[in-house]
Coordinates of C-alpha atoms and ligand atoms in Angstrom, one line a residue:
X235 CA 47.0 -44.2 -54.0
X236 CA 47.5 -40.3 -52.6
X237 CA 51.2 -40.3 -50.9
X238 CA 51.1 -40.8 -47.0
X239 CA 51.7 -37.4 -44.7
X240 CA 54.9 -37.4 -43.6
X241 CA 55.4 -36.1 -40.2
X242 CA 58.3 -35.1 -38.1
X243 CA 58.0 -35.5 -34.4
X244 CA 60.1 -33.1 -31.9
X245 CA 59.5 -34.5 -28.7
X246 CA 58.4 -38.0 -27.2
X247 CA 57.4 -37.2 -23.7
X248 CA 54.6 -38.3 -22.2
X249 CA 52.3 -36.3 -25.8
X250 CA 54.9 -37.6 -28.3
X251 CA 55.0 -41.3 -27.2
X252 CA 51.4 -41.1 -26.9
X253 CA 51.2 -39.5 -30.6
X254 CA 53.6 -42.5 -32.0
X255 CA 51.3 -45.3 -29.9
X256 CA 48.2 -44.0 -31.5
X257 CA 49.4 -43.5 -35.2
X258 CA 50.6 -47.6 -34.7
X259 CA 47.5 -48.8 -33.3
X260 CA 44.6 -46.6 -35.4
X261 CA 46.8 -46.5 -39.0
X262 CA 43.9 -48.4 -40.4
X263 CA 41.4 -46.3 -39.4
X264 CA 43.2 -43.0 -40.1
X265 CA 44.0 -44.3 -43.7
X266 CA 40.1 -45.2 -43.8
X267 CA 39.1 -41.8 -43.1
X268 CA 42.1 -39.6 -44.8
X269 CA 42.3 -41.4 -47.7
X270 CA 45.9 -41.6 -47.3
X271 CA 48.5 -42.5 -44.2
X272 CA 50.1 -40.8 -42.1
X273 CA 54.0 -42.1 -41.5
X274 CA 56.4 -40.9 -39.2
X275 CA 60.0 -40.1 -40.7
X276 CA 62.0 -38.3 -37.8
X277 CA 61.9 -37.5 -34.7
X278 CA 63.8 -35.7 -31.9
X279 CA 64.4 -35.7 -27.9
X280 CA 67.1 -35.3 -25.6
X281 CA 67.9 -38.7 -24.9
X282 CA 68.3 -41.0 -27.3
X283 CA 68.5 -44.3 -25.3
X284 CA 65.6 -43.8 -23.1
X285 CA 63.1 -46.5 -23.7
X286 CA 59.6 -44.7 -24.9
X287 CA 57.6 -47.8 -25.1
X288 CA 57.3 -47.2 -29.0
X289 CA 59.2 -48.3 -32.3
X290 CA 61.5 -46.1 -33.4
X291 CA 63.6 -48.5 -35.6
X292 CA 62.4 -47.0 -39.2
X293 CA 62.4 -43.6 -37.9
X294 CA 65.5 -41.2 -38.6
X295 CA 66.8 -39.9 -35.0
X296 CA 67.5 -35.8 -34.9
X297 CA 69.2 -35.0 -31.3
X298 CA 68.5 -31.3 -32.2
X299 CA 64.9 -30.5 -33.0
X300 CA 65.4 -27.3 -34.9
X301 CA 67.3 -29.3 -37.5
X302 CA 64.9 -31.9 -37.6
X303 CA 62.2 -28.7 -38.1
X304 CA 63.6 -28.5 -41.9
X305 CA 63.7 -32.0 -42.4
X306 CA 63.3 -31.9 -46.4
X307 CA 61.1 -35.1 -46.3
X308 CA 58.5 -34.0 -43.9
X309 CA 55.2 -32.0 -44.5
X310 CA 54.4 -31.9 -40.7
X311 CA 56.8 -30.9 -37.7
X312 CA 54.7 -31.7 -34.4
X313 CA 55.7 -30.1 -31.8
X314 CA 56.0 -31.6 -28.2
X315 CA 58.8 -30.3 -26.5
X316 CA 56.4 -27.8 -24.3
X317 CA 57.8 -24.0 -23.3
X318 CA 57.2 -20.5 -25.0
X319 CA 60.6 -19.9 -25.6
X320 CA 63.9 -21.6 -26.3
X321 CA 63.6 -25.5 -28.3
X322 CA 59.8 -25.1 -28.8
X323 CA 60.0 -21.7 -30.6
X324 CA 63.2 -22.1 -32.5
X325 CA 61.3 -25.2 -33.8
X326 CA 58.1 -24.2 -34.6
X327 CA 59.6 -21.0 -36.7
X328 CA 62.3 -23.3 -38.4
X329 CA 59.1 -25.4 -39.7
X330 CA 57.4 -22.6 -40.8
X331 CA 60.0 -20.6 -42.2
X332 CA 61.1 -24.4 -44.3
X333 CA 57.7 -24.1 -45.2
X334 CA 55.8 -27.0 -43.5
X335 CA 52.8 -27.5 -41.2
X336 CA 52.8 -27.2 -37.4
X337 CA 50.6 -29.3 -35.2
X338 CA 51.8 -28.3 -31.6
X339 CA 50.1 -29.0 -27.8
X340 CA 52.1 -25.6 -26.4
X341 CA 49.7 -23.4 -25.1
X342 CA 52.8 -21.8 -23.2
X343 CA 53.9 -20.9 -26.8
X344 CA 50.8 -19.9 -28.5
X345 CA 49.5 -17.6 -25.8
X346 CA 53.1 -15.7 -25.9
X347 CA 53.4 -15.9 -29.2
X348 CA 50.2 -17.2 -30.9
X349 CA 49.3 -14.3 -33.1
X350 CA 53.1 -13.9 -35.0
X351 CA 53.1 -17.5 -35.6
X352 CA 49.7 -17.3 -37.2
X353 CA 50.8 -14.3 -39.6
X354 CA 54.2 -16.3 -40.3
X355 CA 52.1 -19.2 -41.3
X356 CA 49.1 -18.1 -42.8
X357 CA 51.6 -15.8 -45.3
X358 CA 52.8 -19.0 -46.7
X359 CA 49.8 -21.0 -46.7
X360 CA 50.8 -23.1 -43.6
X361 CA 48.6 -24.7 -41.0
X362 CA 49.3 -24.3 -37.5
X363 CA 47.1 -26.5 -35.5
X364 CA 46.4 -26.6 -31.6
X365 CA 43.3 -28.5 -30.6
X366 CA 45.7 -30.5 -27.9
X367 CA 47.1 -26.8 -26.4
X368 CA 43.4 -26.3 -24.7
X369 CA 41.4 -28.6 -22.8
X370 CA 43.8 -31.8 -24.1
X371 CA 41.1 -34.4 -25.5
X372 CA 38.3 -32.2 -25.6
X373 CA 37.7 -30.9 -29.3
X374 CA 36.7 -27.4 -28.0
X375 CA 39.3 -25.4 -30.9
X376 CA 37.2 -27.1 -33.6
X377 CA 34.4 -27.0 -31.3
X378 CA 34.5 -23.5 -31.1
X379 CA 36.2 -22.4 -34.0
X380 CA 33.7 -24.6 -36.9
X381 CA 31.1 -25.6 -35.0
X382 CA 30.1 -22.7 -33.4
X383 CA 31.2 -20.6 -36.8
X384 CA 27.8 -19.1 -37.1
X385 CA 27.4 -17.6 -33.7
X386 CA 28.8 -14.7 -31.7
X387 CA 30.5 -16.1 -28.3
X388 CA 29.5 -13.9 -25.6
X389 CA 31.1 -15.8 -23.0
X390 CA 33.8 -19.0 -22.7
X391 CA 34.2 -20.3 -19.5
X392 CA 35.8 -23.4 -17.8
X393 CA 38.2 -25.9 -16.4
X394 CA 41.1 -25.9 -17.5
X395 CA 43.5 -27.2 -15.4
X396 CA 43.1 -30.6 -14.1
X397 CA 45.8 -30.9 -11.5
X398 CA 43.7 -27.9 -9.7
X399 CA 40.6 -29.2 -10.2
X400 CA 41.6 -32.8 -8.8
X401 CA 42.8 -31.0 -6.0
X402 CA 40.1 -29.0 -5.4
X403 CA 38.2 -32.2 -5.5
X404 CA 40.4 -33.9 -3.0
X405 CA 39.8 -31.2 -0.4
X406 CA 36.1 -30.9 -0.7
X407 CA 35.7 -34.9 -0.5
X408 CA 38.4 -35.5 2.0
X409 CA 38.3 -32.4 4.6
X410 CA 42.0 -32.3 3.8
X411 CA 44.2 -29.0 3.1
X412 CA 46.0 -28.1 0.6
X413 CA 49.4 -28.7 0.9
X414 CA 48.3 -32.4 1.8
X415 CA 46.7 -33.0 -1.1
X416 CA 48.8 -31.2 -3.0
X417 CA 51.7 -33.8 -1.8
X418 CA 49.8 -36.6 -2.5
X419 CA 48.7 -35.5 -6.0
X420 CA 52.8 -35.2 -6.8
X421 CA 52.7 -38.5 -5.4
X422 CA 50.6 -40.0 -7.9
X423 CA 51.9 -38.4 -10.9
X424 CA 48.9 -35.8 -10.7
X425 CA 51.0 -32.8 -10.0
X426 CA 54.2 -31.7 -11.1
X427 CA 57.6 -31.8 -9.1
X428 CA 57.4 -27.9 -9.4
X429 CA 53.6 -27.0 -9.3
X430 CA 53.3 -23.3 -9.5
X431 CA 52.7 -23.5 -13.2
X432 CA 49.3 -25.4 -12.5
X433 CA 48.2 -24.1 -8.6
X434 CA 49.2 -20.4 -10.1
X435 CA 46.8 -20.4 -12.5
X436 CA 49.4 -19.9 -15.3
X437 CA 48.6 -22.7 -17.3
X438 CA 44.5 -22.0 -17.1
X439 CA 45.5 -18.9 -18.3
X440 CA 47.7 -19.5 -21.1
X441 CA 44.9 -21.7 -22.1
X442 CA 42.2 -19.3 -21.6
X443 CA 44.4 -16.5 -23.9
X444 CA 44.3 -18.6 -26.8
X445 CA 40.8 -19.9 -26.2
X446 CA 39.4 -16.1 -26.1
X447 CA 41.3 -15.2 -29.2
X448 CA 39.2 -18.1 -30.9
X449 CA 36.2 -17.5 -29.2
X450 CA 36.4 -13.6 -29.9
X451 CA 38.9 -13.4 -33.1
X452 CA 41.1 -11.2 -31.1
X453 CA 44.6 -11.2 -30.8
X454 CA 46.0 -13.6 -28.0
X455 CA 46.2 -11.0 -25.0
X456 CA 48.0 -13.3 -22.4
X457 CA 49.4 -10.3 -20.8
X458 CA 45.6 -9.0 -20.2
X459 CA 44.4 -11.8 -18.3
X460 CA 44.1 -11.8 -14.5
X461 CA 45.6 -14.6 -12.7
X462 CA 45.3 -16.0 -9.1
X463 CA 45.7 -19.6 -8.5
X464 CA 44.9 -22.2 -5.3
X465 CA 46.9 -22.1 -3.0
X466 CA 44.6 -19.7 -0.4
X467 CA 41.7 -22.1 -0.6
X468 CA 41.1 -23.7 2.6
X469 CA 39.5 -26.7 3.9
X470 CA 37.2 -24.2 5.9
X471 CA 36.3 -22.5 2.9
X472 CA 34.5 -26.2 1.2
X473 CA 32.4 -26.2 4.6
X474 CA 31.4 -22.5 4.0
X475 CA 30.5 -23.3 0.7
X476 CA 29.0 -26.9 0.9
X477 CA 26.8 -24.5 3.8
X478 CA 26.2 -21.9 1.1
X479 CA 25.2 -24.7 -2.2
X480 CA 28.4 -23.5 -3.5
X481 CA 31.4 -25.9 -4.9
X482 CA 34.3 -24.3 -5.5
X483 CA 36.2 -24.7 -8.8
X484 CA 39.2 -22.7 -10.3
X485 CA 37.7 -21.6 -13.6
X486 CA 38.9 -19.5 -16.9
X487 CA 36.6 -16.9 -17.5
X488 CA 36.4 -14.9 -20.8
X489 CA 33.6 -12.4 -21.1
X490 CA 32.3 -9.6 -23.8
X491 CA 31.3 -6.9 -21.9
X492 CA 30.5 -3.1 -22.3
X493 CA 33.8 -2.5 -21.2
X494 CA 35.3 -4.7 -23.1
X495 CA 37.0 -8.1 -22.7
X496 CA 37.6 -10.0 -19.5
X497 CA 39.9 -12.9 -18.9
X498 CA 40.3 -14.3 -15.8
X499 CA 41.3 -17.2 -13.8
X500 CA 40.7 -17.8 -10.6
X501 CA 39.0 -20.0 -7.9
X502 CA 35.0 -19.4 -8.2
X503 CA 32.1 -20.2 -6.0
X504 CA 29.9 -22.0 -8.3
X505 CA 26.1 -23.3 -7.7
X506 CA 25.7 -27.0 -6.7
X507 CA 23.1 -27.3 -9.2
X508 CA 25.5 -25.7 -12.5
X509 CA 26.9 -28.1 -14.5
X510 CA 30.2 -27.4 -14.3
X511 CA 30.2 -28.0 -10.7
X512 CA 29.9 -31.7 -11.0
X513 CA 32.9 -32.0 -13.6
X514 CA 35.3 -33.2 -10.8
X515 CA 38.9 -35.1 -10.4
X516 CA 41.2 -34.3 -13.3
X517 CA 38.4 -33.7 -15.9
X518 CA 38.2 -31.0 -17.7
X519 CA 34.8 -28.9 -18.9
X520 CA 34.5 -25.6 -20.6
X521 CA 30.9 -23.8 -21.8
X522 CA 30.9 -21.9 -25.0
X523 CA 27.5 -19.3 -25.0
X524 CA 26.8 -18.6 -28.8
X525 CA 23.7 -16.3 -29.7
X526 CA 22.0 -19.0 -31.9
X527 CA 23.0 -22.1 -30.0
X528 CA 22.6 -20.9 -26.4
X529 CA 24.7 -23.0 -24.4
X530 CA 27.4 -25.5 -25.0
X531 CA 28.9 -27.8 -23.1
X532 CA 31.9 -29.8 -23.4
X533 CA 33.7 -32.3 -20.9
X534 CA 36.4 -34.6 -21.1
X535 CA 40.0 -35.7 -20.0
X536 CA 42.4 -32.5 -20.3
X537 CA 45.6 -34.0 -20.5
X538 CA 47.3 -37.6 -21.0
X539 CA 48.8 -39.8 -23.1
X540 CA 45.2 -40.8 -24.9
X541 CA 43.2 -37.9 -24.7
X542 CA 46.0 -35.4 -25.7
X543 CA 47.0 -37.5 -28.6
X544 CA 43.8 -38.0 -29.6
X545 CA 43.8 -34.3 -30.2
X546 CA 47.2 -34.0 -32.2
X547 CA 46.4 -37.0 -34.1
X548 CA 42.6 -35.0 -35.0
X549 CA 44.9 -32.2 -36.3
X550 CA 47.2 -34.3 -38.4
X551 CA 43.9 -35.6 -40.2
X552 CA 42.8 -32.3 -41.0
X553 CA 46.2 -31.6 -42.5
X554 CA 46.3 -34.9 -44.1
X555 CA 42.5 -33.8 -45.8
X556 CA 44.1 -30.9 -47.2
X557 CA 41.7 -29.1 -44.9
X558 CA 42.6 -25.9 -42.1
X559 CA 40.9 -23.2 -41.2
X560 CA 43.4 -19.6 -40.4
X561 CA 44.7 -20.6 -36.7
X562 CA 42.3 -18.6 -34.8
X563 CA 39.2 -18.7 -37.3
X564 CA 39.8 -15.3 -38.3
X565 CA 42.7 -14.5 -40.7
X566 CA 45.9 -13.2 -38.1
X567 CA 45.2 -9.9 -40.3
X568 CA 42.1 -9.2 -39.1
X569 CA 42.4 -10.5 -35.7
X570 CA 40.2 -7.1 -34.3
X571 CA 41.9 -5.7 -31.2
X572 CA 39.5 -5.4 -28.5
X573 CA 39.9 -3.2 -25.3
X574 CA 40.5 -5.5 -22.3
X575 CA 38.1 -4.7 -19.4
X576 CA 40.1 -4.4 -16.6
X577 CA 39.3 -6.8 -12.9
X578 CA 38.3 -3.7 -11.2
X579 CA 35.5 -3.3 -13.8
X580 CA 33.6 -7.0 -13.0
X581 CA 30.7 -7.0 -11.1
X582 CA 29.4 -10.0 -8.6
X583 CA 28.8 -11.5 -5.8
X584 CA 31.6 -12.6 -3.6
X585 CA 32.6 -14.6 -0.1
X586 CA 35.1 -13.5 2.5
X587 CA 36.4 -15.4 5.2
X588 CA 38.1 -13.7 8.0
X589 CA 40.0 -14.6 11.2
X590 CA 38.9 -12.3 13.5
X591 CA 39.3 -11.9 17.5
X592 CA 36.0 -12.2 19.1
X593 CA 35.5 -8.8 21.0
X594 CA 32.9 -6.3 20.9
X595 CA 32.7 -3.8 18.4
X596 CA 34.5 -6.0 16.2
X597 CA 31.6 -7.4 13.4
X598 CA 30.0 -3.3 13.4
X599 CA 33.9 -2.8 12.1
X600 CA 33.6 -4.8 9.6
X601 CA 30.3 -4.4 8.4
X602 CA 30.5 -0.1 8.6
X603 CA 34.0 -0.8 6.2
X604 CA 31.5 -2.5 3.8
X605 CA 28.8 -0.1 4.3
X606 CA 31.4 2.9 3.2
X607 CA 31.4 1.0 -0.1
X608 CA 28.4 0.7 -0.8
X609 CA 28.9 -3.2 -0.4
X610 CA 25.8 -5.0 0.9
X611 CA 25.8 -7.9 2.9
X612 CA 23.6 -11.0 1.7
X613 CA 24.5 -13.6 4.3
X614 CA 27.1 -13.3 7.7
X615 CA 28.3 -16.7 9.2
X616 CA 30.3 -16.7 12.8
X617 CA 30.1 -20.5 14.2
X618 CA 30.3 -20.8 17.6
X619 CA 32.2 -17.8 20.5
X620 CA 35.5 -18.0 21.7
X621 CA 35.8 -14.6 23.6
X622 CA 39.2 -13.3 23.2
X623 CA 40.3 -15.5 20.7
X624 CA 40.5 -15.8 16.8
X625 CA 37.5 -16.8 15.1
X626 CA 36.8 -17.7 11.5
X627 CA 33.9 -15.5 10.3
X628 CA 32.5 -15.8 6.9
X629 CA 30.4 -13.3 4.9
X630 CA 28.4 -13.0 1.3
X631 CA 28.0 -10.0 -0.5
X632 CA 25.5 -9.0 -3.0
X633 CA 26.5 -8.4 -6.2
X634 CA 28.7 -5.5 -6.3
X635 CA 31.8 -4.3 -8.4
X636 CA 35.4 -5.7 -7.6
X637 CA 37.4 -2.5 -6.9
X638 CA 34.8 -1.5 -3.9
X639 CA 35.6 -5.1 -2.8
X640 CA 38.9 -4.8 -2.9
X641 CA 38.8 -1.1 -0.6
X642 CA 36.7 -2.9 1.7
X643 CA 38.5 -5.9 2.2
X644 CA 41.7 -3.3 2.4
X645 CA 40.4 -1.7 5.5
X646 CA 38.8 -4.7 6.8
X647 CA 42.3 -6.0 6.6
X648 CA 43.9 -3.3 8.7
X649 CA 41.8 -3.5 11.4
X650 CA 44.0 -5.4 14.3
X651 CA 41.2 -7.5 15.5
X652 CA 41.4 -9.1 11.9
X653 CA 44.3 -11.6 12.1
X654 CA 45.2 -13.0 8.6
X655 CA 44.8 -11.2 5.3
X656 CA 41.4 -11.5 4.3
X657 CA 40.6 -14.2 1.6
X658 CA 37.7 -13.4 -0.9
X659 CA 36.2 -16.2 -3.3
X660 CA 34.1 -14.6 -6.1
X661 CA 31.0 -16.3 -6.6
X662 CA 29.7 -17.0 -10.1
X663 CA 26.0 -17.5 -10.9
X664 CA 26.4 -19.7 -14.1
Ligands
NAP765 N1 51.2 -34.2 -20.7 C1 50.0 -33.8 -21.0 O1 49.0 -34.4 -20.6 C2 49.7 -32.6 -21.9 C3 48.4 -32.2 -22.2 C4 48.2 -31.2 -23.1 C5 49.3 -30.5 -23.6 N2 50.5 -30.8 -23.3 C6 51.6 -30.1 -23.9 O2 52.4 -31.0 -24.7 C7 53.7 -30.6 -24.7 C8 54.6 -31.8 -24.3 O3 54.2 -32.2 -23.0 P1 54.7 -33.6 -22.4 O4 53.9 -33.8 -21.1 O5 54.7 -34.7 -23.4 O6 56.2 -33.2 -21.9 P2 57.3 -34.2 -21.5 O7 56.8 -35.5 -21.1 O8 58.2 -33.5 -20.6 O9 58.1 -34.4 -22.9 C9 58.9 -33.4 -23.5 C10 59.7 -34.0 -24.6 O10 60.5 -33.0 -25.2 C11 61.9 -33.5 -25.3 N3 62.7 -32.3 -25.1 C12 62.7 -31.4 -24.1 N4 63.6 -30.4 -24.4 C13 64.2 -30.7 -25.6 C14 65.2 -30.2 -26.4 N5 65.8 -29.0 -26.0 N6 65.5 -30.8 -27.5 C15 64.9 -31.9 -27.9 N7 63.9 -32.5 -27.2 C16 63.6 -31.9 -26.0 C17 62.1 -34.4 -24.1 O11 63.2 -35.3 -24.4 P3 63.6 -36.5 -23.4 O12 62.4 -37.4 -23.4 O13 64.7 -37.1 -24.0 O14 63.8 -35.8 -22.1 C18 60.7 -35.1 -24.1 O15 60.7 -36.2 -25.0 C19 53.9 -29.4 -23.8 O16 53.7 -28.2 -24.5 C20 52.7 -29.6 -22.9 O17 52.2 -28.3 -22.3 C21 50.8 -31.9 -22.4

């Protein structure tokens, strides 16, 4: 009989617990299809007392989780403490440097610190392994990373976030606004006491970061990827779109272009009729386009007890096989740098809402600004007159390039019959 993986846990939140609950409940199966068992023989967390809703009488207890990183019994240390600096990091490099695997679910850590890591542990012959960091039960690492080996990934794009996308759904279904929902999502255990990690778009993008660097075998470029979160959609903006057979979705976007790469996040007017318009609530989708298998898509539950565990545990039976790929698919050596293509370089369509006092003279304003950059007008929206007094007034644009957008929306802005800072939505034709 092979000898069971032993594994060392640092962290038993809401991932850890989960991890523990699933190793219990699927040992049998895992055994089945590793050939061998996967056993738990430490684990760390601040407080040891706290009821976890898992056994964790045969288990040695670390209070410190870089100590329990060199455990000399353990071939895995599983990270699931969460941060890119501080516990997580001292951790993960303790376990490397020791000389075992790492299975983690930080993307916080991987897209600040994702490529080092790799070198550090593909010098020694280490695995570090992430499915769980991106898209939580989704398999979209090994998705992208085997299944799609044969192909070059133009374009990854997705939902990534599923606190923003349930909230997004909540306003569209509800006619609600934002800080309502956004309330009753922390309410529910949806959102987090201290959201702006999620409705920032900070953790779309650290996911998008380390999903580019697999999609593209480039080094994780966090610092090159464009961020702007929810907060500025309104309720008005769903009836625009609903109007225009748009939803609206905050999306991760990561693009080969001429220019180079693109990564972005932020909110998107998507068709009705794409298919990542109907993932809604906390679900979580993201479409790989490979040259010989066109398009993929993949949707599932982002994050979770289940799902994300589900993902760890995947990892742990790769390990367990004897079987991992470099981190990122490509050797950290020959990670190719690519140039990043800067936000001012994308090209699109886009809507603007405005509040604007209705006076004469007002719309030729607007329209002349857009004329001076060469931004055409597809569609102009302006329901109902209230002479005198502020007015929402919604437009569409043709596809143009950002940086003539963002002149004409600085003008536009200036003018004193526009009352609030223009808000712009860029509109994606998936
Ligand atoms: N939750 C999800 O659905 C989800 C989905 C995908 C990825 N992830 C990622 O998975 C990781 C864990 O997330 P989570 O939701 O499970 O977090 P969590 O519920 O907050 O759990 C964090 C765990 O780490 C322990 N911990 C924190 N600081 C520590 C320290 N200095 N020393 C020792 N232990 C420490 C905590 O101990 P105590 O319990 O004693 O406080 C807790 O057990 C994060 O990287 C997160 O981004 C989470």
């Amino acid at each position: 009989m092979t000898e069971s993986l032993k594994i060392a846990v640092a962290g038993l939140g809401t991932v850890g617990a989960g991890v523990l609950k699933l190793l219990a409940e699927q040992a049998d199966v895992i055994e089945q299809r590793c050939g061998r068992r996967i056993e738990v023989v430490a684990v760390s967390a601040r407080s040891r007392g706290k009821d976890r809703g898992v056994d964790l009488s045969t288990v040695e207890w670390y209070d410190d989780p870089v100590k329990l990183a060199a455990h000399p019994g353990a071939d895995v240390v599983v990270e699931l403490i969460g941060g890119s600096e501080g516990a997580a990091k001292e951790t993960v490099e303790t376990a490397l440097e020791a000389g075992r695997h790492v299975v983690t679910a930080n993307k916080a850590l991987l897209a600040h610190h994702g490529t080092e890591l790799a070198a550090k542990a593909e010098s020694k012959g280490l695995a570090v392994a992430f499915e769980a960091a991106v898209a939580g039960g989704i398999p979209i690492i090994k998705g992208l990373r085997e299944g799609l080996a044969g192909n070059r990934v133009s374009e990854v794009h997705g939902i990534l976030n599923g606190t923003c996308n349930y909230i997004l759904t909540e306003m569209r279904t509800t006619g609600r606004d934002f800080a309502d929902v956004l309330a009753d999502a922390q309410k529910l255990g949806y959102a987090e006491a201290d959201p702006s990690f999620d409705i920032d778009g900070v953790d779309a993008a650290h996911k998008l970061a380390v999903l580019t660097s697999v999609a593209f075998g480039t080094p994780v470029d966090f610092g090159n990827v464009y961020v702007e979160g929810i907060r500025h959609v309104s309720a008005l903006d769903f009836d625009y779109a609903d109007a225009l057979g748009y939803r609206i979705k905050l999306l991760g976007i990561a693009r080969r272009t001429e220019q180079g790469i693109e990564q972005r996040v932020h909110p998107c007017m998507v068709p009705k009729a794409a298919p990542i318009a109907a993932v809604d609530g906390v679900f979580n989708a993201v479409i790989a386009q490979g040259d010989f298998v066109d398009r993929v898509l993949f949707v599932g539950r982002g994050a979770g007890a289940g799902p994300t565990a589900s993902a760890v545990v995947a990892d742990l039976m790769d390990v367990a096989r004897g079987r991992f790929t470099p981190t990122f698919g490509v050797p950290a050596a020959q990670l190719s740098k690519a140039q990043p293509s800067p936000m001012e370089a994308r090209r699109g369509a886009y809507y603007v809402r405005l509040m604007v006092v209705d006076r004469p003279g007002v719309i030729a304003d607007i329209a002349a600004a857009m004329r001076d950059q060469n931004v055409s007008m597809e569609q102009f929206l302006q329901r109902g007159r209230a002479p005198g007094e502020a007015v929402p007034v919604v437009l569409t644009t043709h596809d143009t390039n950002e940086a003539a957008m963002q002149r004409a929306l600085a003008t536009i802005g200036a003018k004193e019959a526009v009352v609030e800072p223009p808000r712009m939505i860029r509109i994606e034709q998936f």
